XYZ file of C-alpha atoms in Angstrom:
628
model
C 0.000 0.000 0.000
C 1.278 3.052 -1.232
C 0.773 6.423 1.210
C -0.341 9.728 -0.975
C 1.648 12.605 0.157
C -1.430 15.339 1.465
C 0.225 18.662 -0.001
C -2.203 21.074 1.873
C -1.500 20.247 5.104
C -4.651 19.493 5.836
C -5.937 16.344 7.744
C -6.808 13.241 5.721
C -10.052 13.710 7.214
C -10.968 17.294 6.594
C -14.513 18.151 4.950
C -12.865 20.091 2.400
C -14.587 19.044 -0.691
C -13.003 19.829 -3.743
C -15.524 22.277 -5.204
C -15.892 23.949 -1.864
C -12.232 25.718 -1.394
C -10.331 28.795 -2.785
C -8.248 28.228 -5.744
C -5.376 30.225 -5.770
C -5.952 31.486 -9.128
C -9.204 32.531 -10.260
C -8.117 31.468 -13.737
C -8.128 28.272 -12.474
C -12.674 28.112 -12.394
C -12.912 30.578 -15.121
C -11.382 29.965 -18.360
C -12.751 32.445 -21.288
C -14.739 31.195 -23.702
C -15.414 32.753 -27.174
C -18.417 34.962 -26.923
C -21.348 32.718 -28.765
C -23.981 36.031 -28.475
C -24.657 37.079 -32.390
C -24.205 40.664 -33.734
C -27.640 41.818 -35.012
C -31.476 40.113 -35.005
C -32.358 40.225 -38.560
C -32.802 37.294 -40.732
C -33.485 34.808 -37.739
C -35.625 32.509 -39.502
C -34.240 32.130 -42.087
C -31.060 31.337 -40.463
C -32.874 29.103 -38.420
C -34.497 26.820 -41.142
C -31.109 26.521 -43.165
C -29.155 25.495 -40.282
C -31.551 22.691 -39.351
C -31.670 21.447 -42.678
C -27.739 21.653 -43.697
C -26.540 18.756 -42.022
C -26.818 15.688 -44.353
C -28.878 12.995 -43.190
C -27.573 10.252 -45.658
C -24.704 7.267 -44.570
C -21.822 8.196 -46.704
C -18.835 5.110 -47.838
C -16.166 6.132 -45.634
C -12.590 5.793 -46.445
C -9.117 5.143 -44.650
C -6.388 7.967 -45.366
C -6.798 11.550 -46.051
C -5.739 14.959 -43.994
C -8.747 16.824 -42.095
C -8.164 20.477 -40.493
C -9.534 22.272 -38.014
C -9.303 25.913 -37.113
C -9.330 26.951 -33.388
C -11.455 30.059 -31.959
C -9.817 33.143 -32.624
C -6.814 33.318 -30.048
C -7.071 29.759 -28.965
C -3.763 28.448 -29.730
C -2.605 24.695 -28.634
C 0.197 25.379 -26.795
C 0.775 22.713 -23.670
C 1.316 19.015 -24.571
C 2.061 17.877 -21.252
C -1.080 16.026 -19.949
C -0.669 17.806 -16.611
C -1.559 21.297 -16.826
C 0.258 24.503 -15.913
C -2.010 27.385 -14.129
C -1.025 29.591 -17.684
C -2.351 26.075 -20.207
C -5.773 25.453 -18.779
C -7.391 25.252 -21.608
C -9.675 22.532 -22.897
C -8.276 22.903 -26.208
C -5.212 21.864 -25.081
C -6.220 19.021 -22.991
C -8.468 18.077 -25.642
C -5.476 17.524 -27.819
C -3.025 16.039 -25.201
C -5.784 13.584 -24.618
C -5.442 12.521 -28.736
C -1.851 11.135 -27.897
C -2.263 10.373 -24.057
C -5.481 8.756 -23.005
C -6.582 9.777 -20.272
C -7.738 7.189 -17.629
C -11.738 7.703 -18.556
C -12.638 9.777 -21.529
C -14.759 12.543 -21.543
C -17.894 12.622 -23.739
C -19.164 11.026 -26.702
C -21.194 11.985 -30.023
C -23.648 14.519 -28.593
C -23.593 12.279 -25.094
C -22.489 14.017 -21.545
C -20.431 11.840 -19.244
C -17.667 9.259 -19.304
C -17.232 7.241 -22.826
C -16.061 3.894 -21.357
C -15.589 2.683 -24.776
C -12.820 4.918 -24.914
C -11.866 4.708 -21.300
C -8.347 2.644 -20.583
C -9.962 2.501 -17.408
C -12.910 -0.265 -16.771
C -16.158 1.213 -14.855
C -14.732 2.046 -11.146
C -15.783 -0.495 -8.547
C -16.585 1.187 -5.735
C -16.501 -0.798 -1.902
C -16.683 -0.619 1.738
C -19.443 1.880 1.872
C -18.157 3.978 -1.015
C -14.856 4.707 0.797
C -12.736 2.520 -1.752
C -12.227 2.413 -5.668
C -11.276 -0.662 -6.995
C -9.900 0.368 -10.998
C -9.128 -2.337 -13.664
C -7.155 -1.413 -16.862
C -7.617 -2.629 -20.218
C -5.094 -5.081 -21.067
C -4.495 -4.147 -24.769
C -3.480 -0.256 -24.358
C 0.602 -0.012 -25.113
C 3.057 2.659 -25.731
C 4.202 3.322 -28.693
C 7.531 2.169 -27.587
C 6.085 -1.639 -26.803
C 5.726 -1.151 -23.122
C 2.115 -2.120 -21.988
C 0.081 0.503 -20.105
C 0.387 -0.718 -16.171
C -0.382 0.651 -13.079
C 3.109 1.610 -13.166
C 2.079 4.740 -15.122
C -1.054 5.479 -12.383
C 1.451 5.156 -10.061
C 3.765 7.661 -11.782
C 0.626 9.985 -12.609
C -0.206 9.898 -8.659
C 3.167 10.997 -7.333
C 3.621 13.912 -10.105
C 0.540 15.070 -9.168
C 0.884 15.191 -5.545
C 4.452 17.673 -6.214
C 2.535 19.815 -8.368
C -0.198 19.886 -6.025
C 2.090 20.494 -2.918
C 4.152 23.187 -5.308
C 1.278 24.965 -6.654
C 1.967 24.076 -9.775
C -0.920 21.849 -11.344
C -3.366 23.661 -12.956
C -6.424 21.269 -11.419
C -5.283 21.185 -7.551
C -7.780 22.658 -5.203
C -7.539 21.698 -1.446
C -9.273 18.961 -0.513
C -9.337 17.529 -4.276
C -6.911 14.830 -5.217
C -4.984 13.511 -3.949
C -6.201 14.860 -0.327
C -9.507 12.916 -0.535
C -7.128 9.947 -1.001
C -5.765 8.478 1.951
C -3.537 5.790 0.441
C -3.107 3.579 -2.805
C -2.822 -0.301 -2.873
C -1.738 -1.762 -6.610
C -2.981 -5.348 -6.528
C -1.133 -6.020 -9.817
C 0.126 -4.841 -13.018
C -3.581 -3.940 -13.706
C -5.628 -3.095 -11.038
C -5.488 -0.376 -8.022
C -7.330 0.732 -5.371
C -7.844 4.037 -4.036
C -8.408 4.653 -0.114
C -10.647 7.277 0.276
C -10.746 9.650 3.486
C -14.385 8.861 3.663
C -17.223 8.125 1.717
C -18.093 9.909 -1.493
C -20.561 10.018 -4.283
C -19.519 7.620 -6.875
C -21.472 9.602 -9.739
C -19.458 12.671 -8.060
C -16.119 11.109 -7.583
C -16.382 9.255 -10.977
C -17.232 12.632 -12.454
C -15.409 14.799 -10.946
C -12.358 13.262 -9.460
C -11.258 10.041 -11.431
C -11.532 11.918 -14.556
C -8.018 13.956 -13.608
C -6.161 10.309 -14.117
C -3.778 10.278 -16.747
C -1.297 7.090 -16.925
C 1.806 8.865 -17.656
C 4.399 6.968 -19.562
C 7.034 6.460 -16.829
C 9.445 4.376 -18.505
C 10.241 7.331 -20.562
C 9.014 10.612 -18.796
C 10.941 9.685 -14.646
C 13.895 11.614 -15.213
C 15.206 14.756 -14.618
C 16.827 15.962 -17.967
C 16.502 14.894 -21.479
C 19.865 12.831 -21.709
C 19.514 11.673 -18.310
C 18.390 7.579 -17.789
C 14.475 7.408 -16.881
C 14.953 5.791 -13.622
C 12.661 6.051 -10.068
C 13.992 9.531 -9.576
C 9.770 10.321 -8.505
C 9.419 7.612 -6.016
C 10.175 10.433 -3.226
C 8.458 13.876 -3.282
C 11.768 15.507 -3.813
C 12.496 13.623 -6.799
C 8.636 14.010 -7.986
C 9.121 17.766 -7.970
C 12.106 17.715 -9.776
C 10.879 15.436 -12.572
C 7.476 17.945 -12.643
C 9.648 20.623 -13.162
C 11.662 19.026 -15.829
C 8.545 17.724 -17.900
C 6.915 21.174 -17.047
C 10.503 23.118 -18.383
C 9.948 20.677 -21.626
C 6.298 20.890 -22.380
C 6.883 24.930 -22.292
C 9.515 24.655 -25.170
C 7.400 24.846 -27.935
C 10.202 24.798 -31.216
C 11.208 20.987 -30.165
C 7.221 19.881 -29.912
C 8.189 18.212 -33.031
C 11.677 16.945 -32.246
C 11.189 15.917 -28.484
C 11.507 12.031 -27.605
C 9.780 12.810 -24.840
C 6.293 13.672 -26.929
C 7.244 10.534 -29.047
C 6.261 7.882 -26.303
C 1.763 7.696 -26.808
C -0.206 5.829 -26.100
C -3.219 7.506 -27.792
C -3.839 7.137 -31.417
C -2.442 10.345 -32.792
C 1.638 11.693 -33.000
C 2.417 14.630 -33.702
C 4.993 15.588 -36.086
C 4.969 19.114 -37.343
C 4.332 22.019 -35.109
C 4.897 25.913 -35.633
C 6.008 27.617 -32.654
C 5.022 30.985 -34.470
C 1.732 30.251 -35.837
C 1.220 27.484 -33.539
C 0.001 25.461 -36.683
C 0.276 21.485 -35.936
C 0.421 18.118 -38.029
C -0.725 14.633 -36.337
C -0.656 11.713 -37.904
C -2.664 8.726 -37.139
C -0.198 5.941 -34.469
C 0.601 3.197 -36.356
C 1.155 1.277 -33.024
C -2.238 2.440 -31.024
C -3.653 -0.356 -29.764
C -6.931 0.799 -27.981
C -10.188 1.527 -28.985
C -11.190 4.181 -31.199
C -8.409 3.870 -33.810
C -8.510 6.561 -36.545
C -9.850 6.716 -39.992
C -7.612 9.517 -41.224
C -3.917 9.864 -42.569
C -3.735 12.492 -40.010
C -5.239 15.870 -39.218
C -4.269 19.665 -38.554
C -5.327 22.381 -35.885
C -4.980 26.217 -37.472
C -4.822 29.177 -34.896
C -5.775 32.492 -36.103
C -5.631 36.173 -34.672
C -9.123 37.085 -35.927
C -12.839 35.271 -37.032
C -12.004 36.959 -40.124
C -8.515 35.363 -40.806
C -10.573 32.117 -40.224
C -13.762 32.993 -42.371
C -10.583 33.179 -44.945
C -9.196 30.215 -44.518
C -12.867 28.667 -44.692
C -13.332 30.333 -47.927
C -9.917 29.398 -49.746
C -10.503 25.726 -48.529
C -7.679 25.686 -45.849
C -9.506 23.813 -43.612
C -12.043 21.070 -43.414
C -13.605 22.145 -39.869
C -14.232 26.012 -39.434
C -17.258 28.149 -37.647
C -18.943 31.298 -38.557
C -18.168 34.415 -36.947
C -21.558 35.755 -34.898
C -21.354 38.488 -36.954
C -21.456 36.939 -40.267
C -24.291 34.189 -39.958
C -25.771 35.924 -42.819
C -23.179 33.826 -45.132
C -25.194 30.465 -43.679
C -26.756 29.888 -47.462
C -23.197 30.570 -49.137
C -21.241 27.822 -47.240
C -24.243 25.518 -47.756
C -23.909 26.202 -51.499
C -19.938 25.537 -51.420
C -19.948 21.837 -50.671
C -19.935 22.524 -46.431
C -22.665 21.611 -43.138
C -23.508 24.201 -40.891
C -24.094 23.195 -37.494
C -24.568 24.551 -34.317
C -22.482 22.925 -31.403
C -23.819 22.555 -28.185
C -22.083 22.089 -25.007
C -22.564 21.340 -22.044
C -21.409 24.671 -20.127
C -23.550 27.212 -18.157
C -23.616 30.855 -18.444
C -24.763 33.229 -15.111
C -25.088 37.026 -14.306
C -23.257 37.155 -10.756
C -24.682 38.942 -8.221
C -22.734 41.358 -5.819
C -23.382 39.377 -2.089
C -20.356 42.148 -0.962
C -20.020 45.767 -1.328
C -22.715 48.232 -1.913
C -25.586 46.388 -3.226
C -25.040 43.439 -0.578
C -28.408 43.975 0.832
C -30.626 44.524 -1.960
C -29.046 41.294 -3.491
C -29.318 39.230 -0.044
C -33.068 39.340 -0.432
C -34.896 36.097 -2.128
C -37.934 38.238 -3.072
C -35.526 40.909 -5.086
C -33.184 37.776 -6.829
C -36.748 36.364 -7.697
C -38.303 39.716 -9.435
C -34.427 40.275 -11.329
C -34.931 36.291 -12.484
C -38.784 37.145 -13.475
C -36.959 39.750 -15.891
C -35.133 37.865 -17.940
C -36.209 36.965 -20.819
C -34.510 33.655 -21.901
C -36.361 32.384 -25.208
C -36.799 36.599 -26.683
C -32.575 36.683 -26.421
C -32.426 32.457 -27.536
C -35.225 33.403 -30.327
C -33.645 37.161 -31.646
C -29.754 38.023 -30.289
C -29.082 34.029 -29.955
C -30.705 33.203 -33.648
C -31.717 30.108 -31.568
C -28.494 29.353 -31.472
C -28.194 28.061 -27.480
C -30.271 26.163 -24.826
C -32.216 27.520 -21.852
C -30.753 27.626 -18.487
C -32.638 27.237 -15.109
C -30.133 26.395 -13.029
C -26.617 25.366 -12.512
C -27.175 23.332 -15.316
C -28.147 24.171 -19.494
C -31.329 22.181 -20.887
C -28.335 19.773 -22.534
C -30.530 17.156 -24.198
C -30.998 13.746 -22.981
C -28.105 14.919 -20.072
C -29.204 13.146 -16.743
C -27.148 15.093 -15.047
C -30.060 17.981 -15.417
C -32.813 17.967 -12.819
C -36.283 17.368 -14.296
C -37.126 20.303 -12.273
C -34.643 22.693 -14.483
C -36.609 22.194 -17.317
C -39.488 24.003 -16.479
C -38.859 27.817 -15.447
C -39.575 28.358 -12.017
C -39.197 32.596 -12.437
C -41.232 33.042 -16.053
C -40.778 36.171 -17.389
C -43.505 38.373 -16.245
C -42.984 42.124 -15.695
C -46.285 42.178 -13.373
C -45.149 39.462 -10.929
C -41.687 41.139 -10.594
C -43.357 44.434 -9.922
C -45.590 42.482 -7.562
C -42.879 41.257 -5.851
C -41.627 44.394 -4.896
C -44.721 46.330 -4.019
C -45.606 43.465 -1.094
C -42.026 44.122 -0.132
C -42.353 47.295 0.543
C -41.194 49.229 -2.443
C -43.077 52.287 -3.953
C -42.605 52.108 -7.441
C -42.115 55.091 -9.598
C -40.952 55.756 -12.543
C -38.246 57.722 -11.711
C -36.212 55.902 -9.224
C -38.536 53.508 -6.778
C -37.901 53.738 -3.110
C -38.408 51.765 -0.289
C -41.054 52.874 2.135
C -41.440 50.322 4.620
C -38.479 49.099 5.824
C -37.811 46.557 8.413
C -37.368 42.457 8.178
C -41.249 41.375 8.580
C -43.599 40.406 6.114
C -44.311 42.818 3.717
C -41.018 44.861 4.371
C -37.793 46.115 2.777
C -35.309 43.538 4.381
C -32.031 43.968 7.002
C -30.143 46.619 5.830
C -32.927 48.729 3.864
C -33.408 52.121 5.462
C -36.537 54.030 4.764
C -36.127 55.633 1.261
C -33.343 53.748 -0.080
C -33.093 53.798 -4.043
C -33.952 50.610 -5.734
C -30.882 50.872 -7.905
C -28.516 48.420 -8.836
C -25.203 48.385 -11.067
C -24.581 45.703 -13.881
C -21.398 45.333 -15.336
C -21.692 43.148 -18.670
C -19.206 42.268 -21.208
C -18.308 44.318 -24.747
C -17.785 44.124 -27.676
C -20.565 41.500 -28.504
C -23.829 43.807 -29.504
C -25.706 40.986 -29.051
C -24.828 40.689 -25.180
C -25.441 44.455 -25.206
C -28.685 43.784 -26.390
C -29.372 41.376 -24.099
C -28.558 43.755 -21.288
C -30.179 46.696 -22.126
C -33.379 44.378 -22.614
C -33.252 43.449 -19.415
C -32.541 46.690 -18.195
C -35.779 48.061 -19.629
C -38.193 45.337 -18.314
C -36.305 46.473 -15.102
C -36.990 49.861 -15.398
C -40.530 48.765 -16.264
C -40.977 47.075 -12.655
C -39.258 49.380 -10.860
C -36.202 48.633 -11.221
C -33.135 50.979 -12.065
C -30.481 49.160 -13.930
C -27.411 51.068 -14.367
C -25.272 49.152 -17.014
C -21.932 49.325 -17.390
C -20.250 47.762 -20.551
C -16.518 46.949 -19.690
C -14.266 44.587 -22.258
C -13.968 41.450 -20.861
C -10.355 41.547 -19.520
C -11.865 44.352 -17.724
C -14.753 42.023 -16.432
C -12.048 39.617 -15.243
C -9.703 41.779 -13.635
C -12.527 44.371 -11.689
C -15.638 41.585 -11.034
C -13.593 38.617 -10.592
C -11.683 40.369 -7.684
C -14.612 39.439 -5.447
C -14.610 37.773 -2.877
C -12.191 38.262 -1.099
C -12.018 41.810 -2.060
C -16.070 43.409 -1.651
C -17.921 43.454 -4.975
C -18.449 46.888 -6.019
C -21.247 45.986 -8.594
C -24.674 44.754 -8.649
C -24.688 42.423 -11.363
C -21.991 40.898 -13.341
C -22.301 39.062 -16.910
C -20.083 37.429 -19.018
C -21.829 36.369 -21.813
C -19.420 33.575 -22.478
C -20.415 29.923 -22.034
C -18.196 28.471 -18.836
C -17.371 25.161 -18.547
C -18.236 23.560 -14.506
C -14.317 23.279 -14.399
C -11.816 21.267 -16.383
C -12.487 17.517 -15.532
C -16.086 18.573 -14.129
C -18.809 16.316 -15.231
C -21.321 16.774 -12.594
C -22.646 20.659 -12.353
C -23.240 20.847 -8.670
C -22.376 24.694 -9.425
C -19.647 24.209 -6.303
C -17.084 26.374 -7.859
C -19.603 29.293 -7.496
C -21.702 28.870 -4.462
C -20.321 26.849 -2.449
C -18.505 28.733 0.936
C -15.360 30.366 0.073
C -15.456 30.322 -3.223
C -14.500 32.921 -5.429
C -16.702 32.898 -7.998
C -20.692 33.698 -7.527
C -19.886 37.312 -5.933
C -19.306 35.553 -2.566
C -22.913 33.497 -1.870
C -23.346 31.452 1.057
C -26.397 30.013 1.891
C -25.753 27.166 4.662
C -28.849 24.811 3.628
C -27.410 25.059 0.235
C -24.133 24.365 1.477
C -25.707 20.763 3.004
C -26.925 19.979 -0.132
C -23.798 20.176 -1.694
C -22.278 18.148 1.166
C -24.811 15.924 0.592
C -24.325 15.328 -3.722
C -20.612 15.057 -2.538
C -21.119 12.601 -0.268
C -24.534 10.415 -0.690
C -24.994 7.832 -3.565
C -27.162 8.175 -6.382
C -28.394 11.788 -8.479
C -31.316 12.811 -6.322
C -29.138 14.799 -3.853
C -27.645 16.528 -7.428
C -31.068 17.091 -8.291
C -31.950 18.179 -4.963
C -29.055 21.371 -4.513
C -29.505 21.850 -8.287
C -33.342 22.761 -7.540
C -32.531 24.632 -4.519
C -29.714 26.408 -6.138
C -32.616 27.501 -8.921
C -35.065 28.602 -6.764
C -32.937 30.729 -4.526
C -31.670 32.331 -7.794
C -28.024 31.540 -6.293
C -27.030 33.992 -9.641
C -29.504 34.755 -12.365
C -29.806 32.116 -14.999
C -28.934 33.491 -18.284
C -29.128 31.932 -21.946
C -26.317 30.098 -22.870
C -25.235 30.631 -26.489
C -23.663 27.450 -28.329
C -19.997 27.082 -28.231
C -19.636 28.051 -32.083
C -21.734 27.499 -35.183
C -19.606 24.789 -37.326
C -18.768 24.993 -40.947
C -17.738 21.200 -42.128
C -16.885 20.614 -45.421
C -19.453 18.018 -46.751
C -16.967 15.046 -47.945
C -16.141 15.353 -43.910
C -17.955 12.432 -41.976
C -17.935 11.182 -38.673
C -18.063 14.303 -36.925
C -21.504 14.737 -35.875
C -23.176 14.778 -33.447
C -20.653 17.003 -31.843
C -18.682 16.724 -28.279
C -20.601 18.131 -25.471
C -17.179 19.247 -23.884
C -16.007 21.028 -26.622
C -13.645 17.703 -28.183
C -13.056 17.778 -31.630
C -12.757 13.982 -31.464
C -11.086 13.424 -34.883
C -10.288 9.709 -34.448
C -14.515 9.387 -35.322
C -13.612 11.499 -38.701
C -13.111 10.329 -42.453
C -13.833 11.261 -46.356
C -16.399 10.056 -48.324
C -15.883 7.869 -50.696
């Protein structure tokens, strides 16, 4: 039995859960997505009805060989190979190609399916024991390296013990306190095949499956223990000492992007890509299909290529001239829908599998408007989720209730959160506020019975207080300005005085992502980019933002809330998900906001095997191949 080294300093037994702690980074939860909000509302059906019918319904010959492209969003540039991520790499698009040429233990997602593709997994279902406090794991016998060495628990081993230094350093990108390893107590290895994890008590096992297991990446330790390139791979990580220092050696390697192509290092897979061209300057890079993968899954293609570009309209280029196979249309040109569809490509929109919230401001100035349930439920009642899906969206998204989208046939989405508890009503909002106490005027309402009864203000409230509130929302998008000065008349309509405040998004980061710790000095915050529930994250018990002493969620605590997370931690099954994602919903924990797809694909039509499309944002071009 092998002891985990518990980098935090914290006891083995602490109820520290990982989604309930402070990441050191706040990059870490919040990784920017491309804004998915479209410029302008005209032409919205027909967009609509060409974009449902532009994806060929007929089964194409495939055939074996051929090149396929894709081009990244603009500024998305692979540029971390190492399949343990740095804080500055923590990106799914990288980890969604590291994941090509190192599988991961369980792989993430399927065609158009949420959750963990054991198909693909090296990793058997989990076998979970001794009331749900161990996790018996069984590897697939017929995963190798590419060098001939099998895939053993030699490599978990090696995964486990570079994680805990980068953990203890604060250098892996995933570490949290309380997440792995320190939920693990110890590791037994029962055999070149099969391992056990200890766990400090008893956890979920559609949470820890989700949300934990999913980190596991054997790592190829016959080639990657050592400490310099010319040095002998050896057991140099068996001690935490030696574990940094290999870390920091395959952390110094994976940053030197001119020998991606060159590196032995990156030439030991076990996944069914290599790659062997890559452009440190334009960050262009060639895979070609392993001719020694041995797992499930193997590809179709010759190879493929990823494209980076600086702007949508470098890309809408490089669509045009034929450059690559795999592109998306910018927002703001969805009007050339038809002309793709007449040039021999699909358009498609992609869904995923991410949320998208307006925080509210539980510090600072508007702390006690925002700390009362009957004001979170009139802001809710205002927003109008299908008008900005059906006009600024071009239907291009999914409702959101909760902590989790409307993802289709997902069960990790409460029945509940597909009905709208807070329907868009201007009269109930404005009702809402007048039993509260509020005299509403067109001007600027004001409260005029304050107090913490029935029927009054709330703590904090003093007699004539403005019902005003600031809302900080993303630029340049003009849908997403749209959106928010929609909302900010049906506000203004109910009483309400929105004050809005476009900032770019760097901006958005840097001044309402500085709270908590720091007070919140805004009302409401939005992003208007889709979010992901944090890398590895499969199950959206919307910890990272409301959970206690968490960064994101503008500092919201609500204790019963904070059982029910416990609880879909801890307790077996999906009703206690369910259960914190309904209360999290009805206590309008932030205000549910349309989520906008994560891009609207352009795939050449000789292209097959793509669709339906990754939930979590994965390419997935081992499923790809030409038509005949």
């Amino acid at each position: 039995m092998t002891n985990v080294p518990n980098p935090s300093g914290l006891p083995n037994n602490a109820r520290i859960d990982s989604e309930n702690s402070l990441p050191r980074d706040r990059g870490l939860l919040r990784r920017r997505r491309r804004f998915s909000v479209v410029a302008g509302i005209a032409t919205a059906g027909l967009l609509l009805a060409s974009c449902a019918s532009s994806t060929s319904t007929a089964s194409p010959t495939p055939r074996t060989g051929g090149v396929a492209s894709y081009a990244l969003g603009p500024g998305d540039q692979f540029s971390w190979i190492l399949p343990l991520e740095n804080e500055a790499n923590y990106e799914n698009y990288d980890s969604n190609v590291s994941n090509g040429l190192f599988r991961p233990l369980y792989y993430v997602g399927g065609a158009g399916t949420t959750g963990i593709n054991y198909a693909l997994s090296i990793g058997t279902p989990p076998i979970y024991s001794n009331g749900d406090t161990s996790v018996t794991i069984n590897l697939r016998h017929n995963y190798t390296w590419s060098d001939g060495v099998p895939v053993t628990t030699k490599d978990i081993r090696f995964f486990f013990e570079l994680e805990a230094a980068g953990a203890k350093n604060g250098d892996y990108a995933p570490y949290l306190p309380g997440r792995m390893p320190n939920d693990i107590k110890s590791i037994s290895y029962q055999g070149r095949y099969q391992f056990t994890l200890h766990l400090n008590h008893a956890y979920n096992p559609v949470w820890f499956t989700g949300n934990q297991l999913t980190w596991i990446y054997p790592l190829p330790v016959q080639s990657w223990d050592r400490t310099c390139l010319n040095c002998r791979s050896t057991n140099a990580a068996s001690t935490p000492g030696g574990a940094t220092k290999v870390l920091d050696f395959l952390y110094k390697e994976s940053a030197q992007l001119s020998t991606y192509a060159t590196n032995p290092l990156w030439k030991v897979v076990d996944g069914p890509w290599t790659l062997t061209s890559f452009d440190p300057t334009t960050y262009h890079a060639v895979f070609r299909a392993n001719p020694r993968y041995t797992g499930a899954g193997k590809p179709k293609l010759a190879g493929y290529q990823i494209y980076s570009f600086t702007s949508a309209t470098a890309e809408l280029d490089a669509l045009r001239s034929g450059l690559i196979d795999f592109g998306y249309l910018p927002t703001s040109d969805l009007g050339l829908t038809r002309y793709f569809q007449t040039h021999g490509f699909n358009v498609q929109p992609w869904k995923v599998f991410y949320d998208n919230i307006a925080e509210l401001g539980y510090t600072g100035p508007y702390r006690h408007l925002v700390d009362q349930l009957y004001l979170r439920q009139a802001l809710q009642h205002l927003v109008n989720e299908k008008l900005y899906l059906s006009t600024t969206l071009h239907g291009f998204g999914m409702l959101d209730y909760g902590a989790a989208p409307l993802y289709p046939g997902s069960t990790y989405v409460s029945p509940a959160l597909h009905h709208d508890p807070y329907p868009y009503s201007i009269a109930q909002a404005r009702s809402l506020l007048v039993s509260h106490g509020w005299k509403i005027s067109s001007t600027m309402s004001t409260c005029v019975s304050p107090g913490t009864g029935p029927g009054h203000c709330g703590p904090g409230i003093p007699k004539g207080a403005p019902l005003r509130i600031s809302m900080m929302y993303a630029t340049p998008s003009t849908s997403l300005a749209a959106q928010a000065q929609a909302f900010a008349s049906a506000a203004r309509a109910a009483g309400i005085t929105i004050q809005l405040n476009p900032q770019p998004q760097d901006t958005m980061y840097s001044t309402a992502g500085v709270c908590p710790p720091g007070p919140c000095n805004w009302g409401i915050a939005l992003y208007g980019a889709q979010e992901d529930f944090g890398q590895y994250v499969l199950v959206p018990t919307a910890g990272v933002e409301f959970a206690k002493g968490n960064y994101w969620g503008g500092g919201y605590y609500n204790p019963t809330e904070q059982q029910l997370l416990n609880d879909a931690y801890d307790q077996p099954g999906l009703s206690k998900l369910y259960q914190v994602e309904n209360y999290q919903s009805r206590q309008v924990a932030g205000l549910w906001w349309t989520v906008g797809d994560y891009e609207v694909a352009v795939v050449r039509k000789s292209l097959t095997g793509w669709n339906p499309l990754n939930p979590y944002a994965n390419y997935m071009p081992s499923r790809w191949s030409f038509k005949r």
